[in-house]
PDB file of C-alpha atoms in Angstrom:
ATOM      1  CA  UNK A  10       8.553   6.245  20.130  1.00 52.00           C
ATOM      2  CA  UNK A  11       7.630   2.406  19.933  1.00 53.00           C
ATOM      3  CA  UNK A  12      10.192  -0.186  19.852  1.00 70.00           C
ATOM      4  CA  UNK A  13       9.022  -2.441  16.792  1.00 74.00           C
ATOM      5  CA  UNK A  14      10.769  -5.210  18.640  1.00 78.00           C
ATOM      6  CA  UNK A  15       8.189  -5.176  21.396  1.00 86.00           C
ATOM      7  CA  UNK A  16       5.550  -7.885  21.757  1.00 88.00           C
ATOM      8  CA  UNK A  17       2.336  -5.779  21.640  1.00 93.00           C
ATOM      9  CA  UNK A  18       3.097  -4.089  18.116  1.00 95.00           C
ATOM     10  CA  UNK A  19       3.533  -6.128  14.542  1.00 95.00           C
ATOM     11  CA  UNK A  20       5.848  -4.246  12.030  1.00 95.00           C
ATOM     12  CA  UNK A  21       5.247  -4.168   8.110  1.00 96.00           C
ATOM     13  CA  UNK A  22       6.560  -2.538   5.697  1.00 97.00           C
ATOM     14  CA  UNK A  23       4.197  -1.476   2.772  1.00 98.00           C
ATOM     15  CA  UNK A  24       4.140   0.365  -0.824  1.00 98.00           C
ATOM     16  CA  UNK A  25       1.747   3.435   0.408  1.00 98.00           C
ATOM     17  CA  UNK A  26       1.274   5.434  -2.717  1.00 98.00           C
ATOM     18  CA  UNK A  27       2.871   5.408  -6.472  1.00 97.00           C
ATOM     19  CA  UNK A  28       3.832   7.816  -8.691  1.00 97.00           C
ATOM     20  CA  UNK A  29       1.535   6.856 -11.170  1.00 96.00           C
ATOM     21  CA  UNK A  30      -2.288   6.533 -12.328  1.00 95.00           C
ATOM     22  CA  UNK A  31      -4.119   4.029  -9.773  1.00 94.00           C
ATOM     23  CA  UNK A  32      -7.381   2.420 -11.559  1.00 92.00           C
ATOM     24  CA  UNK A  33      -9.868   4.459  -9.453  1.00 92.00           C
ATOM     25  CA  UNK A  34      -8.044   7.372 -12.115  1.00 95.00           C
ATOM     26  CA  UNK A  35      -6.402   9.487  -9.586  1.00 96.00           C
ATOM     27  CA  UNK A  36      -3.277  10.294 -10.772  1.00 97.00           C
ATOM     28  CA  UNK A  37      -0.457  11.273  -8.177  1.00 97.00           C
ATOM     29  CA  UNK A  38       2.402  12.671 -10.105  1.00 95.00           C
ATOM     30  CA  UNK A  39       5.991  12.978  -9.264  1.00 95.00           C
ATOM     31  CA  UNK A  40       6.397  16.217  -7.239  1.00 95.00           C
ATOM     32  CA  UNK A  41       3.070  16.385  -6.000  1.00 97.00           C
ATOM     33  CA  UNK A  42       4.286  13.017  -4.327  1.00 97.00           C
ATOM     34  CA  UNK A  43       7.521  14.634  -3.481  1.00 97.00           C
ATOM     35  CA  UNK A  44       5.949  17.284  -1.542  1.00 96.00           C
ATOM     36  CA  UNK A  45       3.967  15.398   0.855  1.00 97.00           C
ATOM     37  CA  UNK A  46       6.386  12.195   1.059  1.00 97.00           C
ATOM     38  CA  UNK A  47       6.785  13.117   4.953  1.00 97.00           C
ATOM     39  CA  UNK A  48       2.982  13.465   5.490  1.00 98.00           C
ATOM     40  CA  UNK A  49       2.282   9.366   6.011  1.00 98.00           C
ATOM     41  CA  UNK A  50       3.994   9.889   9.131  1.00 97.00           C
ATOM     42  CA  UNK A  51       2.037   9.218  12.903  1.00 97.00           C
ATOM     43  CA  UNK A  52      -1.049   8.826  10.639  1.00 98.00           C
ATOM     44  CA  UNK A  53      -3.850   6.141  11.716  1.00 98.00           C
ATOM     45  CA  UNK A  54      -3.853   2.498  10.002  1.00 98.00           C
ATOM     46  CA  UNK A  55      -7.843   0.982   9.849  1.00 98.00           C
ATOM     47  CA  UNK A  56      -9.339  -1.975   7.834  1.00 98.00           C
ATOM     48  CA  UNK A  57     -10.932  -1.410   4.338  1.00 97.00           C
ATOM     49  CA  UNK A  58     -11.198   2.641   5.007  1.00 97.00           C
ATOM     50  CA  UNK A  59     -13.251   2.171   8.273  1.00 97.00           C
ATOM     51  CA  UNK A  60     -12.011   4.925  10.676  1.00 96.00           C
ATOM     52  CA  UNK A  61     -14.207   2.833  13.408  1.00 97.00           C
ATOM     53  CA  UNK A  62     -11.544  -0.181  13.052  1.00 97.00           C
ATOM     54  CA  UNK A  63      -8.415   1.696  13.522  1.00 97.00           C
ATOM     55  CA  UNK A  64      -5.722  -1.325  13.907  1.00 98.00           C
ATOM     56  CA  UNK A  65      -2.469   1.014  14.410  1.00 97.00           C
ATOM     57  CA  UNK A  66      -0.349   3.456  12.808  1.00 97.00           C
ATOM     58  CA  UNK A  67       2.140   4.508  10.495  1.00 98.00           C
ATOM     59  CA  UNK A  68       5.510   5.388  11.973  1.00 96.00           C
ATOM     60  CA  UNK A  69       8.054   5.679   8.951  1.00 96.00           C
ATOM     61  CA  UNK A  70       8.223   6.762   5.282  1.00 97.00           C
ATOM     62  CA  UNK A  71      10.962   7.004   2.352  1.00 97.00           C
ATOM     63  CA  UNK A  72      10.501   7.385  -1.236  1.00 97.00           C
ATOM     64  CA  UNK A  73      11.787   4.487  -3.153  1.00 97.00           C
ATOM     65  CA  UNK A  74      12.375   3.700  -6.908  1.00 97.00           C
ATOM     66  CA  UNK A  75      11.000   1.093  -9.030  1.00 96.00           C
ATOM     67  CA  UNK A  76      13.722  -1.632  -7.253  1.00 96.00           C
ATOM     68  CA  UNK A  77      12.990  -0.443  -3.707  1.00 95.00           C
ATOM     69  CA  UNK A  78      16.190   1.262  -3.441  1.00 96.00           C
ATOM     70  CA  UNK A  79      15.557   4.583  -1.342  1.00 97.00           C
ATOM     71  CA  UNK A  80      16.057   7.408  -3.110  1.00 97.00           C
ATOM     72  CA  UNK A  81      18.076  10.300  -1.461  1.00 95.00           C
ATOM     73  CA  UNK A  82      15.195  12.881   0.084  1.00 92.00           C
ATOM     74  CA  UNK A  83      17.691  15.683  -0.257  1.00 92.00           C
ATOM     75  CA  UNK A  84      16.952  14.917  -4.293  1.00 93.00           C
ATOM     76  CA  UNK A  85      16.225  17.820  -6.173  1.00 91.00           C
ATOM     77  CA  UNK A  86      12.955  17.200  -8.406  1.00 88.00           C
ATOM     78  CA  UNK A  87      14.384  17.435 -11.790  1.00 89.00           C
ATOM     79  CA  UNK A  88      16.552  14.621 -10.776  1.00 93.00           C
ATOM     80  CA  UNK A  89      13.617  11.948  -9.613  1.00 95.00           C
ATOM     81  CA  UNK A  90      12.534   8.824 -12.097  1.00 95.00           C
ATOM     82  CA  UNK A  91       8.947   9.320 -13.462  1.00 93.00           C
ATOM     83  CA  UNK A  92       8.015   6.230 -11.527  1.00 96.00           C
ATOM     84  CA  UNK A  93       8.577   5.812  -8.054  1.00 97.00           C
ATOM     85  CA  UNK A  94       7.143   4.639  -4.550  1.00 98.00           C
ATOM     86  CA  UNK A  95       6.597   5.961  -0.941  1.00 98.00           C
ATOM     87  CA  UNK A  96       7.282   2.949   1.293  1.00 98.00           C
ATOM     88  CA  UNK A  97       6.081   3.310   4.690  1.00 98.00           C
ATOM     89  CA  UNK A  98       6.910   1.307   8.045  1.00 97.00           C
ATOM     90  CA  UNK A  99       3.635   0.422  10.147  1.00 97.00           C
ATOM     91  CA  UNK A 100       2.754  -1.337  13.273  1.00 96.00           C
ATOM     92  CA  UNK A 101      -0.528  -2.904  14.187  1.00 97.00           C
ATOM     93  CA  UNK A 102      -1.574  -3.436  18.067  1.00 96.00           C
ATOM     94  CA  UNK A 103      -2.083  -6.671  18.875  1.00 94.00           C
ATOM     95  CA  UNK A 104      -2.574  -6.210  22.254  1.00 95.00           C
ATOM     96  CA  UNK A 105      -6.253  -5.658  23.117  1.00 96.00           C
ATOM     97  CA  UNK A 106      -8.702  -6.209  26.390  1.00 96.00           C
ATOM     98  CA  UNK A 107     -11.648  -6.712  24.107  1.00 96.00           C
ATOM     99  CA  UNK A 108     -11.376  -9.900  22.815  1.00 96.00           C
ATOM    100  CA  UNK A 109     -13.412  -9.001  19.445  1.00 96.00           C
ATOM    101  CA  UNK A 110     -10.592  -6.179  19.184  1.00 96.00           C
ATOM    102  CA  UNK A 111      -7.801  -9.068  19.989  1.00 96.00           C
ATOM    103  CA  UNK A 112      -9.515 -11.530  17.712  1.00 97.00           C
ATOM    104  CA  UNK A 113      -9.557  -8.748  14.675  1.00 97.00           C
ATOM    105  CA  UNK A 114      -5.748  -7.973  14.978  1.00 97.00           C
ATOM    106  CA  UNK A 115      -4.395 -11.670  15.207  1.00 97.00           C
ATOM    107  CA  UNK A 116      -7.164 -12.436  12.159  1.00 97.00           C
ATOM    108  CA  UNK A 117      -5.397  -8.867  10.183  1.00 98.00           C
ATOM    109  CA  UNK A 118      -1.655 -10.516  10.636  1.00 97.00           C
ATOM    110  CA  UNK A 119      -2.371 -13.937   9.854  1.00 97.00           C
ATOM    111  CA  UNK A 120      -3.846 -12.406   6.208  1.00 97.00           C
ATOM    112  CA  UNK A 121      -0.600 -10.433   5.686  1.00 97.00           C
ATOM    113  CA  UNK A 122       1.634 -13.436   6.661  1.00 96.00           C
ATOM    114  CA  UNK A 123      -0.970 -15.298   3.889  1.00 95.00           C
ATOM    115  CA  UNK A 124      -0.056 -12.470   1.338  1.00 95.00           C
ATOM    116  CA  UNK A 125      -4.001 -11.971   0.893  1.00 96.00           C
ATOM    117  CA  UNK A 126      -3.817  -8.354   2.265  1.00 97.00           C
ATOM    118  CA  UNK A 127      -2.595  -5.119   0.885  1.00 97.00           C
ATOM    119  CA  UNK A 128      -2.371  -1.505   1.239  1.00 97.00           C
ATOM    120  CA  UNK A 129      -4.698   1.626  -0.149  1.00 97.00           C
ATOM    121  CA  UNK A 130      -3.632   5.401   0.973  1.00 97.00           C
ATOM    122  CA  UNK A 131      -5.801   8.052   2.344  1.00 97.00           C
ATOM    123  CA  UNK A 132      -5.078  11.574   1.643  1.00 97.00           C
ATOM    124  CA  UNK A 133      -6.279  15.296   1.746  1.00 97.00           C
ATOM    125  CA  UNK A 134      -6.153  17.178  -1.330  1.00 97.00           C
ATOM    126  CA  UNK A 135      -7.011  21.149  -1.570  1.00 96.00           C
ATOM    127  CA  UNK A 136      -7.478  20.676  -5.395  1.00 96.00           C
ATOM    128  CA  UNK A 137      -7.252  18.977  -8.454  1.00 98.00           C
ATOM    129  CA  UNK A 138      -6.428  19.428 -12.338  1.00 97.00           C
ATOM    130  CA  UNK A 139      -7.458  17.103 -15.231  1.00 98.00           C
ATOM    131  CA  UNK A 140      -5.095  14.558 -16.333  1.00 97.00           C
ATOM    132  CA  UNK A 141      -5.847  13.407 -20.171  1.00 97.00           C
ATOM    133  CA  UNK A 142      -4.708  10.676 -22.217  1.00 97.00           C
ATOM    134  CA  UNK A 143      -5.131  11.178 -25.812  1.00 96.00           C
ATOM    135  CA  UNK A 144      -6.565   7.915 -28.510  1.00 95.00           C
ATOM    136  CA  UNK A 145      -2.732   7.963 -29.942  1.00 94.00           C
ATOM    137  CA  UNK A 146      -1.765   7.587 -26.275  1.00 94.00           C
ATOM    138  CA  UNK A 147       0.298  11.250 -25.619  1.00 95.00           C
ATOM    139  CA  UNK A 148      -0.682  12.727 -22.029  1.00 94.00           C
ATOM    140  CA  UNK A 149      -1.468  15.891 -21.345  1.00 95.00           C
ATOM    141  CA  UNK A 150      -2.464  18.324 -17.963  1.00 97.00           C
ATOM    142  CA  UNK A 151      -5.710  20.615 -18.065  1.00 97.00           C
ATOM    143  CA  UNK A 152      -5.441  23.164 -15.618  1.00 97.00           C
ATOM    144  CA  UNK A 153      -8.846  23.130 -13.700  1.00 97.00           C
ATOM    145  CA  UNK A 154     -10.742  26.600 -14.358  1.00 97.00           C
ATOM    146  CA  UNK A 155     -14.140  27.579 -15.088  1.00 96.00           C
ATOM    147  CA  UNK A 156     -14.017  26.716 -18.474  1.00 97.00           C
ATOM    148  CA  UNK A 157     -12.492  23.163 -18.194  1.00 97.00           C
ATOM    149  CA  UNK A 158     -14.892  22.401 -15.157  1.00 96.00           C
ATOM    150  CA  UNK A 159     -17.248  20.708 -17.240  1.00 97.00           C
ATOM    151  CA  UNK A 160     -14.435  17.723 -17.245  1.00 97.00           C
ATOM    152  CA  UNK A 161     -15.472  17.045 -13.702  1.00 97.00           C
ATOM    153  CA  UNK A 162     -18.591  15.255 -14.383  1.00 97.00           C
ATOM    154  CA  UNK A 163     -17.209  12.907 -16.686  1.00 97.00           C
ATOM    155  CA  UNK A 164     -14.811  12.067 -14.016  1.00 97.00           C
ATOM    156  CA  UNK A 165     -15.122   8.181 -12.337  1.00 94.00           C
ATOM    157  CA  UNK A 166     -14.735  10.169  -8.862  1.00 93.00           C
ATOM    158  CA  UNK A 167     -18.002  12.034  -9.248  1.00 95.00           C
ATOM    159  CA  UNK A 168     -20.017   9.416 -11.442  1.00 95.00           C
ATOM    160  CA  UNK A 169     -18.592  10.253 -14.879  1.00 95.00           C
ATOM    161  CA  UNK A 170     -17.242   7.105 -17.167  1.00 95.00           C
ATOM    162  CA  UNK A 171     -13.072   8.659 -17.436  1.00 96.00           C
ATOM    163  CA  UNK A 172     -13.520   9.280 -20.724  1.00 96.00           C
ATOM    164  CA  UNK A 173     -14.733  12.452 -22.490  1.00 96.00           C
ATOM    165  CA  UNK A 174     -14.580  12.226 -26.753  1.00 95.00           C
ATOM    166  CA  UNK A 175     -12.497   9.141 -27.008  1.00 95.00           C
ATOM    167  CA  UNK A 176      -9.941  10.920 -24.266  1.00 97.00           C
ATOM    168  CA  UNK A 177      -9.321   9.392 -20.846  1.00 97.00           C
ATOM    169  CA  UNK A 178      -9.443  11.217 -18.446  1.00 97.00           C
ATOM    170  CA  UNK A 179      -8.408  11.526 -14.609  1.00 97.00           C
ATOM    171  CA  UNK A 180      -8.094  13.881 -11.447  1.00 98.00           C
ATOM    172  CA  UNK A 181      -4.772  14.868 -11.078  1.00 98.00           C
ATOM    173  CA  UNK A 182      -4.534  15.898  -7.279  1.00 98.00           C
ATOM    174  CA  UNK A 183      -2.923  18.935  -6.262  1.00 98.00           C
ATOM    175  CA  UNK A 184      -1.229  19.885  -2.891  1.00 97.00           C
ATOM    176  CA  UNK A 185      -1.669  16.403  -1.021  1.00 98.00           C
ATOM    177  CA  UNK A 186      -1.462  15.426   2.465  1.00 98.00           C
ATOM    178  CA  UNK A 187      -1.326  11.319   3.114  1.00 98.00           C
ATOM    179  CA  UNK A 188      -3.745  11.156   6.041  1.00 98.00           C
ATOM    180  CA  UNK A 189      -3.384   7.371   6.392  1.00 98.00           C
ATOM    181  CA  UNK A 190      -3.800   4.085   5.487  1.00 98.00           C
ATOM    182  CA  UNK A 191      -6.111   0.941   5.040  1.00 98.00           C
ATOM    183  CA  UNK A 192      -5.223  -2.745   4.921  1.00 98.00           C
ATOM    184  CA  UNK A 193      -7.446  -4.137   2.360  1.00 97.00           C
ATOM    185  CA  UNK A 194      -8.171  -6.973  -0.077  1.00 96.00           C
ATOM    186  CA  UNK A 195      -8.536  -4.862  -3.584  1.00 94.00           C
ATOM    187  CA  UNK A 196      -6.104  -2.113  -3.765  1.00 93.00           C
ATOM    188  CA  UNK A 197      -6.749   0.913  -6.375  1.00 92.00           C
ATOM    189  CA  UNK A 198      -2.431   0.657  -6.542  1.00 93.00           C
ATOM    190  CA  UNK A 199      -1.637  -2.988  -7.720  1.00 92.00           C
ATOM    191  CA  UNK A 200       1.918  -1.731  -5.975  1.00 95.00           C
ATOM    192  CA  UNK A 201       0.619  -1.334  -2.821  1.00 96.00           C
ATOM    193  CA  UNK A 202       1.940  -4.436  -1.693  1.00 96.00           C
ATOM    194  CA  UNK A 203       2.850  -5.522   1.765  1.00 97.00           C
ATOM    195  CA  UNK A 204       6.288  -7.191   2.028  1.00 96.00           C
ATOM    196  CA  UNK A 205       7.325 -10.090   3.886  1.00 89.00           C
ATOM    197  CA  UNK A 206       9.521 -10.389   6.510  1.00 80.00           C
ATOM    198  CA  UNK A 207      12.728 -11.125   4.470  1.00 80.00           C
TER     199      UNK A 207
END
């Protein structure tokens, strides 16, 4: 197991994934989030979703609430808030031969230290339903079948606009597994921030 205190690793601590519907209109809801909250764990860390520029790896993860204070994993789900976070602990390598490699991890930190970098999650998902939003703003779940399938293709994920007849709509993913992690610059979770060191 790393010690985060050695000199060849750089620990951060990061909002992974939210509870919530991210503006690429996947929605993760609360216990589909519950049931993979251990998942993040000894997954790979790259830059901007390139699995080519893998820069470390994620080591830790609790769920949070909306102030950051952990919420007990041993929660049952009809106690959790609607809202709520997985926070993960990282480290990045910063000790490389190549000097491009060396170069690209000192360049990564410096951005986080700037506050100009953030997080975006990776994950596996063995299916999906339809999330809806009514105009007079009530949501709603449409289980995926083959009568509802037509949804898909007004879905943003597969080309469609997210809206079907004044309804927005969005993939609600079912039975997730976080897979990892990328630092980048535009995060589809505004959350997905990167705290600093205090």
């Amino acid at each position: 197991k790393a010690d985060t205190s050695d000199s060849d690793v750089y620990q951060t601590f990061s909002i992974l994934v939210s509870a919530s519907w991210n503006k690429n209109d996947d929605v993760f809801n609360k216990s589909e989030v519950w049931g993979a909250k251990e998942t993040p764990k000894h997954k790979p860390a790259n830059l901007e979703h390139d699995e080519k520029q893998i820069v470390g790896g994620i080591i830790g993860s609790w769920p949070v609430d909306a102030n950051f204070n952990l919420i007990d994993q041993k929660s049952s789900e009809s106690d959790l808030p609607d809202f709520y976070h997985l926070l993960v602990s990282s480290v990045i390598y910063r000790q490389w031969q190549d000097p491009e490699y060396q170069a690209r991890a000192e360049d990564l930190i410096k951005k986080i230290e700037n506050g100009e970098m953030f997080v975006s999650m990776e994950c596996i998902f063995r299916g999906f339903d339809y999330a809806v939003v009514t105009p007079d703003n009530k949501n709603h779940i449409i289980a995926r079948s083959e009568e509802t399938s037509f949804l898909t293709k007004h879905l943003r994920s597969y080309g469609g606009t997210g809206g079907y007849q004044d309804h927005k709509v969005g993939r609600l993913l079912r039975n997730i597994t976080f897979s990892g992690k990328g630092f980048v610059e535009k995060p589809a979770n505004p959350d997905s921030v990167i705290f600093d060191k205090e």
